[in-house]
Amino acid sequence: MFTPMTRFSLLDLVPVVEGGTVGTALANAADLARHAETLGYGRYWVAEHHGMTGIASAATAVVIGHVAAATSTIRVGAGGIMLPNHAPLVIAEQFGTLEALFPGRIDLGFGRAPGSDQRVARALRRTLETDPNAFPQDVLEVMSYFADDGQTGIRATPGAGANVPLWILGSSLFGAQLAAALGLPYAFASHFAPDALDQALAIYRRDFRPSAQLDRPHAMAGFNVFAADTDAEAELLASSQQQAFVALRTGNPRQLPPPVPGYRASLPPAQAVILDHVLACSAIGSPQTVQAGLKAFIDRTQVDEVMITSAIHDHTARKRSIAIAAEAMQALTA
């Protein structure tokens, strides 16, 4: 059954399109966030990725500052910071600075993947941490800096006393268990890793322990939307993301390519299976098709918040797509 209070937010990987530049991608990010703000989206998040020619959000805190400066009310944050790549003190200082600049508007989500391959991960961290307890301990250390409780013996400046809501992100059961144990909101990456979605949400809700930040579970899940005036037009727009996913999963990452008519039908069976699996949590089509897809997803998951995402080659078409998604969510909650 549909949850009337379901919120909707936007995840942007700040795609660099073929023939475009990082500068244009960053300008488009600010423009997209302003557009999302007018449409009623609650949050705009960017994610940390490294060594990927088609993603411009590697310096995640810098991009968040750029976008927050271009908007006025929408929450802006990280979905997420890959914490194993960083010293917790640095993250506390970065997001303490962002909160000081944009009070009440900054979110900080943590992931434990490197956001890259092992070669790039080693370049970022120099050594690869193998201790399975390192990620939870790093999260607790950031929490300690914000709480200014003296446990680390160091005062983060900026950072001490900052009111930055923390999230745990994940695509497996580990993140669900950690978010439940710490009493933090949980975001599942079903927009590209749908396998454990239902089990992770069930574990999170069952094991949740109230905390100073949150008194009851708050679950978010990612969902791809490629929307246009007709199903056929939306299928064409989606082919850019489909090409990018196939390229990534076959070891040939690329900038976001222009759409190709009939792309899905042209794939060999093995690649078609990869694509259909990775985009299982998606709605591709007209306003009616998208609304039906979103309703089915929310009925299934009962999430408190849907994080809508999609990479569309044409910026104007992308803005139209997120407008259709917003209209669909608003119709469902009316």
mmCIF file of C-alpha atoms in Angstrom:
data_model
loop_
_atom_site.group_PDB
_atom_site.id
_atom_site.type_symbol
_atom_site.label_atom_id
_atom_site.label_comp_id
_atom_site.label_asym_id
_atom_site.label_seq_id
_atom_site.Cartn_x
_atom_site.Cartn_y
_atom_site.Cartn_z
ATOM 1 C CA MET A 1 0.000 0.000 0.000
ATOM 2 C CA PHE A 2 1.291 3.456 -0.886
ATOM 3 C CA THR A 3 2.781 5.483 1.969
ATOM 4 C CA PRO A 4 1.229 8.996 1.804
ATOM 5 C CA MET A 5 4.244 10.672 3.388
ATOM 6 C CA THR A 6 6.813 9.270 0.973
ATOM 7 C CA ARG A 7 9.315 12.008 0.106
ATOM 8 C CA PHE A 8 11.339 12.307 -3.058
ATOM 9 C CA SER A 9 14.903 13.436 -3.621
ATOM 10 C CA LEU A 10 17.459 13.508 -6.421
ATOM 11 C CA LEU A 11 20.808 11.771 -6.860
ATOM 12 C CA ASP A 12 23.100 13.292 -9.490
ATOM 13 C CA LEU A 13 26.390 11.678 -10.507
ATOM 14 C CA VAL A 14 27.218 14.869 -12.432
ATOM 15 C CA PRO A 15 27.633 13.073 -15.766
ATOM 16 C CA VAL A 16 30.195 14.252 -18.291
ATOM 17 C CA VAL A 17 28.669 13.677 -21.703
ATOM 18 C CA GLU A 18 30.599 12.710 -24.791
ATOM 19 C CA GLY A 19 31.742 15.922 -26.426
ATOM 20 C CA GLY A 20 31.247 17.852 -23.176
ATOM 21 C CA THR A 21 33.511 19.085 -20.406
ATOM 22 C CA VAL A 22 33.734 18.798 -16.632
ATOM 23 C CA GLY A 23 32.996 22.527 -16.421
ATOM 24 C CA THR A 24 29.747 22.084 -18.308
ATOM 25 C CA ALA A 25 28.819 19.076 -16.160
ATOM 26 C CA LEU A 26 29.293 21.115 -12.981
ATOM 27 C CA ALA A 27 27.300 24.034 -14.379
ATOM 28 C CA ASN A 28 24.526 21.610 -15.299
ATOM 29 C CA ALA A 29 24.599 20.182 -11.764
ATOM 30 C CA ALA A 30 23.887 23.594 -10.250
ATOM 31 C CA ASP A 31 21.148 24.233 -12.803
ATOM 32 C CA LEU A 32 19.573 20.829 -12.191
ATOM 33 C CA ALA A 33 19.587 21.389 -8.419
ATOM 34 C CA ARG A 34 17.898 24.779 -8.809
ATOM 35 C CA HIS A 35 15.291 23.123 -11.027
ATOM 36 C CA ALA A 36 14.778 20.293 -8.513
ATOM 37 C CA GLU A 37 14.328 22.858 -5.743
ATOM 38 C CA THR A 38 11.452 24.521 -7.609
ATOM 39 C CA LEU A 39 9.850 21.111 -8.257
ATOM 40 C CA GLY A 40 9.674 20.141 -4.581
ATOM 41 C CA TYR A 41 12.574 17.701 -4.290
ATOM 42 C CA GLY A 42 13.722 17.496 -0.676
ATOM 43 C CA ARG A 43 17.394 16.716 -1.254
ATOM 44 C CA TYR A 44 20.015 16.850 -3.958
ATOM 45 C CA TRP A 45 22.881 14.413 -3.408
ATOM 46 C CA VAL A 46 26.117 13.731 -5.259
ATOM 47 C CA ALA A 47 28.298 10.640 -4.875
ATOM 48 C CA GLU A 48 32.038 10.120 -4.618
ATOM 49 C CA HIS A 49 33.529 8.272 -7.598
ATOM 50 C CA HIS A 50 37.140 8.299 -8.734
ATOM 51 C CA GLY A 51 38.956 7.520 -11.945
ATOM 52 C CA MET A 52 35.749 7.549 -14.016
ATOM 53 C CA THR A 53 35.831 9.652 -17.129
ATOM 54 C CA GLY A 54 32.066 10.145 -17.184
ATOM 55 C CA ILE A 55 31.527 11.310 -13.573
ATOM 56 C CA ALA A 56 32.538 14.771 -12.318
ATOM 57 C CA SER A 57 31.729 14.436 -8.588
ATOM 58 C CA ALA A 58 35.074 13.068 -7.338
ATOM 59 C CA ALA A 59 35.738 16.124 -5.132
ATOM 60 C CA THR A 60 32.372 15.596 -3.490
ATOM 61 C CA ALA A 61 32.532 18.242 -0.755
ATOM 62 C CA VAL A 62 33.596 20.871 -3.302
ATOM 63 C CA VAL A 63 30.674 19.982 -5.583
ATOM 64 C CA ILE A 64 28.269 20.159 -2.634
ATOM 65 C CA GLY A 65 29.482 23.674 -1.842
ATOM 66 C CA HIS A 66 29.092 24.677 -5.500
ATOM 67 C CA VAL A 67 25.515 23.388 -5.625
ATOM 68 C CA ALA A 68 24.497 24.704 -2.220
ATOM 69 C CA ALA A 69 25.683 28.175 -3.227
ATOM 70 C CA ALA A 70 23.484 27.998 -6.327
ATOM 71 C CA THR A 71 20.331 27.032 -4.369
ATOM 72 C CA SER A 72 18.543 28.340 -1.300
ATOM 73 C CA THR A 73 16.280 25.771 0.384
ATOM 74 C CA ILE A 74 16.930 22.250 -0.910
ATOM 75 C CA ARG A 75 19.143 20.037 1.262
ATOM 76 C CA VAL A 76 22.450 19.238 -0.442
ATOM 77 C CA GLY A 77 24.640 16.344 0.524
ATOM 78 C CA ALA A 78 26.765 13.308 -0.129
ATOM 79 C CA GLY A 79 25.230 10.053 -1.170
ATOM 80 C CA GLY A 80 27.860 9.348 -0.345
ATOM 81 C CA ILE A 81 31.329 9.904 0.943
ATOM 82 C CA MET A 82 33.352 6.693 0.654
ATOM 83 C CA LEU A 83 34.749 6.874 4.168
ATOM 84 C CA PRO A 84 37.593 4.327 3.748
ATOM 85 C CA ASN A 85 39.204 6.834 1.367
ATOM 86 C CA HIS A 86 39.482 9.546 4.027
ATOM 87 C CA ALA A 87 40.615 10.350 7.543
ATOM 88 C CA PRO A 88 37.457 10.887 9.638
ATOM 89 C CA LEU A 89 38.823 14.201 10.957
ATOM 90 C CA VAL A 90 39.108 15.568 7.405
ATOM 91 C CA ILE A 91 35.485 14.670 6.659
ATOM 92 C CA ALA A 92 34.316 16.245 9.923
ATOM 93 C CA GLU A 93 36.171 19.437 9.020
ATOM 94 C CA GLN A 94 34.875 19.498 5.433
ATOM 95 C CA PHE A 95 31.241 18.968 6.372
ATOM 96 C CA GLY A 96 31.517 21.175 9.433
ATOM 97 C CA THR A 97 32.657 23.905 7.042
ATOM 98 C CA LEU A 98 29.764 23.201 4.673
ATOM 99 C CA GLU A 99 27.266 23.317 7.551
ATOM 100 C CA ALA A 100 28.727 26.641 8.720
ATOM 101 C CA LEU A 101 28.329 28.042 5.203
ATOM 102 C CA PHE A 102 24.858 26.583 4.581
ATOM 103 C CA PRO A 103 23.215 26.007 7.988
ATOM 104 C CA GLY A 104 20.498 23.369 8.134
ATOM 105 C CA ARG A 105 20.984 22.230 4.532
ATOM 106 C CA ILE A 106 23.858 19.715 4.534
ATOM 107 C CA ASP A 107 23.559 15.894 4.619
ATOM 108 C CA LEU A 108 26.399 13.398 4.993
ATOM 109 C CA GLY A 109 25.969 9.818 3.836
ATOM 110 C CA PHE A 110 28.696 7.205 4.306
ATOM 111 C CA GLY A 111 29.586 4.274 2.080
ATOM 112 C CA ARG A 112 32.323 1.702 2.601
ATOM 113 C CA ALA A 113 33.168 0.915 -1.047
ATOM 114 C CA PRO A 114 36.159 2.709 -2.606
ATOM 115 C CA GLY A 115 34.095 4.329 -5.377
ATOM 116 C CA SER A 116 36.700 3.082 -7.825
ATOM 117 C CA ASP A 117 38.776 0.040 -8.739
ATOM 118 C CA GLN A 118 41.568 -1.310 -6.525
ATOM 119 C CA ARG A 119 44.285 0.540 -8.423
ATOM 120 C CA VAL A 120 42.598 3.902 -7.908
ATOM 121 C CA ALA A 121 41.729 2.984 -4.321
ATOM 122 C CA ARG A 122 45.401 2.388 -3.595
ATOM 123 C CA ALA A 123 46.314 5.751 -5.130
ATOM 124 C CA LEU A 124 43.762 7.438 -2.864
ATOM 125 C CA ARG A 125 44.619 5.653 0.365
ATOM 126 C CA ARG A 126 48.180 4.401 -0.251
ATOM 127 C CA THR A 127 47.333 1.349 1.852
ATOM 128 C CA LEU A 128 44.144 -0.709 1.721
ATOM 129 C CA GLU A 129 42.431 -1.283 5.059
ATOM 130 C CA THR A 130 41.347 -4.894 5.539
ATOM 131 C CA ASP A 131 39.940 -4.665 9.070
ATOM 132 C CA PRO A 132 36.156 -5.278 8.805
ATOM 133 C CA ASN A 133 35.616 -3.098 11.873
ATOM 134 C CA ALA A 134 37.380 -0.070 10.363
ATOM 135 C CA PHE A 135 34.300 1.388 8.658
ATOM 136 C CA PRO A 136 32.017 1.340 11.740
ATOM 137 C CA GLN A 137 34.831 2.772 13.842
ATOM 138 C CA ASP A 138 35.411 5.551 11.308
ATOM 139 C CA VAL A 139 31.696 6.420 11.349
ATOM 140 C CA LEU A 140 31.772 6.577 15.150
ATOM 141 C CA GLU A 141 34.840 8.811 15.005
ATOM 142 C CA VAL A 142 33.086 11.314 12.717
ATOM 143 C CA MET A 143 30.076 11.236 15.048
ATOM 144 C CA SER A 144 32.377 11.971 17.965
ATOM 145 C CA TYR A 145 33.876 15.012 16.239
ATOM 146 C CA PHE A 146 30.423 16.445 15.505
ATOM 147 C CA ALA A 147 29.241 15.698 19.056
ATOM 148 C CA ASP A 148 32.380 17.380 20.440
ATOM 149 C CA ASP A 149 32.428 14.782 23.207
ATOM 150 C CA GLY A 150 36.196 14.757 23.692
ATOM 151 C CA GLN A 151 36.567 11.024 23.054
ATOM 152 C CA THR A 152 39.187 11.498 20.349
ATOM 153 C CA GLY A 153 41.192 14.090 22.260
ATOM 154 C CA ILE A 154 40.947 16.359 19.204
ATOM 155 C CA ARG A 155 38.477 19.161 18.544
ATOM 156 C CA ALA A 156 37.394 19.459 14.927
ATOM 157 C CA THR A 157 37.343 23.118 13.857
ATOM 158 C CA PRO A 158 35.110 23.514 11.920
ATOM 159 C CA GLY A 159 33.017 20.458 12.811
ATOM 160 C CA ALA A 160 32.604 20.471 16.589
ATOM 161 C CA GLY A 161 28.905 20.860 17.382
ATOM 162 C CA ALA A 162 27.863 20.848 13.718
ATOM 163 C CA ASN A 163 24.297 19.703 13.067
ATOM 164 C CA VAL A 164 24.922 17.463 10.050
ATOM 165 C CA PRO A 165 22.511 14.529 9.724
ATOM 166 C CA LEU A 166 24.396 11.293 9.053
ATOM 167 C CA TRP A 167 23.227 8.456 6.803
ATOM 168 C CA ILE A 168 24.506 4.955 6.158
ATOM 169 C CA LEU A 169 24.445 3.875 2.519
ATOM 170 C CA GLY A 170 24.660 0.354 1.214
ATOM 171 C CA SER A 171 23.878 -2.301 -1.353
ATOM 172 C CA SER A 172 24.207 -5.299 0.994
ATOM 173 C CA LEU A 173 23.059 -6.351 4.449
ATOM 174 C CA PHE A 174 26.108 -4.871 6.193
ATOM 175 C CA GLY A 175 24.965 -1.266 5.831
ATOM 176 C CA ALA A 176 21.444 -2.136 6.987
ATOM 177 C CA GLN A 177 22.809 -3.763 10.134
ATOM 178 C CA LEU A 178 25.119 -0.835 10.891
ATOM 179 C CA ALA A 179 22.445 1.810 10.312
ATOM 180 C CA ALA A 180 20.059 -0.088 12.582
ATOM 181 C CA ALA A 181 22.667 -0.492 15.330
ATOM 182 C CA LEU A 182 23.614 3.203 15.254
ATOM 183 C CA GLY A 183 20.057 4.486 14.883
ATOM 184 C CA LEU A 184 20.791 6.312 11.623
ATOM 185 C CA PRO A 185 18.747 6.694 8.450
ATOM 186 C CA TYR A 186 19.553 4.142 5.755
ATOM 187 C CA ALA A 187 19.752 4.527 1.971
ATOM 188 C CA PHE A 188 19.865 1.449 -0.276
ATOM 189 C CA ALA A 189 21.498 1.628 -3.725
ATOM 190 C CA SER A 190 18.752 -0.250 -5.546
ATOM 191 C CA HIS A 191 19.173 1.959 -8.608
ATOM 192 C CA PHE A 192 22.188 -0.151 -9.610
ATOM 193 C CA ALA A 193 22.413 -3.058 -7.098
ATOM 194 C CA PRO A 194 18.879 -4.311 -6.446
ATOM 195 C CA ASP A 195 19.584 -7.850 -5.211
ATOM 196 C CA ALA A 196 19.380 -7.439 -1.421
ATOM 197 C CA LEU A 197 16.861 -4.578 -1.330
ATOM 198 C CA ASP A 198 13.935 -6.290 0.392
ATOM 199 C CA GLN A 199 16.047 -8.244 2.881
ATOM 200 C CA ALA A 200 18.148 -5.195 3.785
ATOM 201 C CA LEU A 201 15.070 -3.059 4.456
ATOM 202 C CA ALA A 202 13.538 -5.794 6.590
ATOM 203 C CA ILE A 203 16.709 -6.158 8.687
ATOM 204 C CA TYR A 204 17.051 -2.407 9.112
ATOM 205 C CA ARG A 205 13.480 -2.004 10.326
ATOM 206 C CA ARG A 206 13.564 -5.066 12.574
ATOM 207 C CA ASP A 207 16.847 -4.236 14.318
ATOM 208 C CA PHE A 208 16.626 -0.431 14.473
ATOM 209 C CA ARG A 209 17.648 1.142 17.790
ATOM 210 C CA PRO A 210 16.544 4.748 18.444
ATOM 211 C CA SER A 211 19.322 7.324 18.708
ATOM 212 C CA ALA A 212 19.807 11.012 19.408
ATOM 213 C CA GLN A 213 19.400 11.654 15.679
ATOM 214 C CA LEU A 214 16.441 9.387 14.909
ATOM 215 C CA ASP A 215 13.684 7.835 17.011
ATOM 216 C CA ARG A 216 12.291 5.500 14.352
ATOM 217 C CA PRO A 217 13.629 3.894 11.138
ATOM 218 C CA HIS A 218 13.891 6.084 8.058
ATOM 219 C CA ALA A 219 14.614 4.194 4.854
ATOM 220 C CA MET A 220 15.424 5.537 1.406
ATOM 221 C CA ALA A 221 15.894 3.576 -1.814
ATOM 222 C CA GLY A 222 17.294 4.552 -5.196
ATOM 223 C CA PHE A 223 15.102 4.380 -8.288
ATOM 224 C CA ASN A 224 15.920 5.225 -11.913
ATOM 225 C CA VAL A 225 13.481 7.383 -13.834
ATOM 226 C CA PHE A 226 13.750 8.091 -17.544
ATOM 227 C CA ALA A 227 10.624 10.074 -18.351
ATOM 228 C CA ALA A 228 9.351 11.845 -21.452
ATOM 229 C CA ASP A 229 6.042 12.655 -23.083
ATOM 230 C CA THR A 230 5.869 9.201 -24.700
ATOM 231 C CA ASP A 231 7.177 5.744 -23.876
ATOM 232 C CA ALA A 232 9.161 5.655 -27.115
ATOM 233 C CA GLU A 233 10.919 8.947 -26.393
ATOM 234 C CA ALA A 234 11.758 7.813 -22.860
ATOM 235 C CA GLU A 235 13.192 4.523 -24.140
ATOM 236 C CA LEU A 236 15.469 6.506 -26.430
ATOM 237 C CA LEU A 237 16.634 8.778 -23.592
ATOM 238 C CA ALA A 238 17.351 5.762 -21.377
ATOM 239 C CA SER A 239 19.692 4.275 -23.955
ATOM 240 C CA SER A 240 22.486 6.643 -22.906
ATOM 241 C CA GLN A 241 22.500 5.265 -19.357
ATOM 242 C CA GLN A 242 22.081 1.736 -20.705
ATOM 243 C CA GLN A 243 25.173 2.116 -22.864
ATOM 244 C CA ALA A 244 27.137 3.542 -19.941
ATOM 245 C CA PHE A 245 26.145 0.666 -17.637
ATOM 246 C CA VAL A 246 27.073 -1.980 -20.195
ATOM 247 C CA ALA A 247 30.400 -0.244 -20.811
ATOM 248 C CA LEU A 248 31.134 -0.099 -17.069
ATOM 249 C CA ARG A 249 30.168 -3.719 -16.404
ATOM 250 C CA THR A 250 32.268 -4.952 -19.301
ATOM 251 C CA GLY A 251 35.355 -3.037 -18.173
ATOM 252 C CA ASN A 252 35.185 -0.137 -20.629
ATOM 253 C CA PRO A 253 33.835 2.894 -18.736
ATOM 254 C CA ARG A 254 33.143 5.916 -20.886
ATOM 255 C CA GLN A 255 31.606 9.360 -20.885
ATOM 256 C CA LEU A 256 27.815 9.423 -21.174
ATOM 257 C CA PRO A 257 27.075 8.669 -24.846
ATOM 258 C CA PRO A 258 24.273 10.108 -26.939
ATOM 259 C CA PRO A 259 21.105 8.005 -27.215
ATOM 260 C CA VAL A 260 20.882 5.219 -29.788
ATOM 261 C CA PRO A 261 17.504 4.094 -31.207
ATOM 262 C CA GLY A 262 16.807 0.425 -30.540
ATOM 263 C CA TYR A 263 19.873 -0.016 -28.334
ATOM 264 C CA ARG A 264 18.366 -2.520 -25.879
ATOM 265 C CA ALA A 265 17.123 -4.758 -28.680
ATOM 266 C CA SER A 266 20.551 -4.709 -30.335
ATOM 267 C CA LEU A 267 22.410 -6.188 -27.353
ATOM 268 C CA PRO A 268 23.716 -9.761 -27.247
ATOM 269 C CA PRO A 269 21.748 -11.872 -24.739
ATOM 270 C CA ALA A 270 24.500 -11.840 -22.086
ATOM 271 C CA GLN A 271 24.738 -8.039 -22.061
ATOM 272 C CA ALA A 272 20.943 -7.685 -22.139
ATOM 273 C CA VAL A 273 20.740 -9.805 -18.973
ATOM 274 C CA ILE A 274 23.343 -7.596 -17.244
ATOM 275 C CA LEU A 275 21.429 -4.472 -18.214
ATOM 276 C CA ASP A 276 18.006 -5.753 -17.197
ATOM 277 C CA HIS A 277 19.382 -6.849 -13.837
ATOM 278 C CA VAL A 278 21.207 -3.629 -12.995
ATOM 279 C CA LEU A 279 18.216 -1.468 -13.969
ATOM 280 C CA ALA A 280 15.571 -3.656 -12.344
ATOM 281 C CA CYS A 281 14.437 -0.735 -10.149
ATOM 282 C CA SER A 282 13.507 1.680 -12.921
ATOM 283 C CA ALA A 283 10.598 3.362 -14.665
ATOM 284 C CA ILE A 284 11.076 4.232 -18.330
ATOM 285 C CA GLY A 285 8.216 5.907 -20.141
ATOM 286 C CA SER A 286 5.478 8.493 -20.277
ATOM 287 C CA PRO A 287 4.090 10.290 -17.200
ATOM 288 C CA GLN A 288 1.524 7.526 -16.730
ATOM 289 C CA THR A 289 4.137 4.780 -17.028
ATOM 290 C CA VAL A 290 6.467 6.514 -14.582
ATOM 291 C CA GLN A 291 3.714 7.103 -12.047
ATOM 292 C CA ALA A 292 2.730 3.442 -12.180
ATOM 293 C CA GLY A 293 6.364 2.373 -11.797
ATOM 294 C CA LEU A 294 6.954 4.628 -8.803
ATOM 295 C CA LYS A 295 3.742 3.471 -7.135
ATOM 296 C CA ALA A 296 4.671 -0.190 -7.558
ATOM 297 C CA PHE A 297 8.135 0.427 -6.126
ATOM 298 C CA ILE A 298 6.823 2.284 -3.083
ATOM 299 C CA ASP A 299 4.071 -0.272 -2.512
ATOM 300 C CA ARG A 300 6.724 -2.989 -2.537
ATOM 301 C CA THR A 301 9.315 -1.292 -0.320
ATOM 302 C CA GLN A 302 7.264 1.066 1.880
ATOM 303 C CA VAL A 303 10.270 3.390 1.919
ATOM 304 C CA ASP A 304 10.023 6.776 3.575
ATOM 305 C CA GLU A 305 11.889 8.408 0.718
ATOM 306 C CA VAL A 306 12.651 7.656 -2.936
ATOM 307 C CA MET A 307 15.996 8.859 -4.297
ATOM 308 C CA ILE A 308 15.326 9.404 -7.986
ATOM 309 C CA THR A 309 18.246 9.254 -10.375
ATOM 310 C CA SER A 310 19.008 9.025 -14.074
ATOM 311 C CA ALA A 311 21.672 10.125 -16.494
ATOM 312 C CA ILE A 312 20.272 11.628 -19.683
ATOM 313 C CA HIS A 313 22.541 12.992 -22.390
ATOM 314 C CA ASP A 314 20.526 16.112 -23.185
ATOM 315 C CA HIS A 315 20.322 18.487 -20.216
ATOM 316 C CA THR A 316 16.936 19.935 -21.206
ATOM 317 C CA ALA A 317 15.462 16.452 -21.583
ATOM 318 C CA ARG A 318 16.874 15.528 -18.173
ATOM 319 C CA LYS A 319 15.204 18.527 -16.552
ATOM 320 C CA ARG A 320 11.937 17.502 -18.188
ATOM 321 C CA SER A 321 12.381 13.951 -16.880
ATOM 322 C CA ILE A 322 12.826 15.004 -13.258
ATOM 323 C CA ALA A 323 9.817 17.332 -13.619
ATOM 324 C CA ILE A 324 7.676 14.394 -14.760
ATOM 325 C CA ALA A 325 8.975 12.333 -11.834
ATOM 326 C CA ALA A 326 8.084 15.120 -9.401
ATOM 327 C CA GLU A 327 4.599 15.428 -10.880
ATOM 328 C CA ALA A 328 4.147 11.670 -10.509
ATOM 329 C CA MET A 329 5.208 11.713 -6.845
ATOM 330 C CA GLN A 330 2.974 14.665 -6.084
ATOM 331 C CA ALA A 331 0.008 12.948 -7.754
ATOM 332 C CA LEU A 332 0.609 9.833 -5.695
ATOM 333 C CA THR A 333 0.719 11.778 -2.424
ATOM 334 C CA ALA A 334 -2.235 14.055 -3.210
#
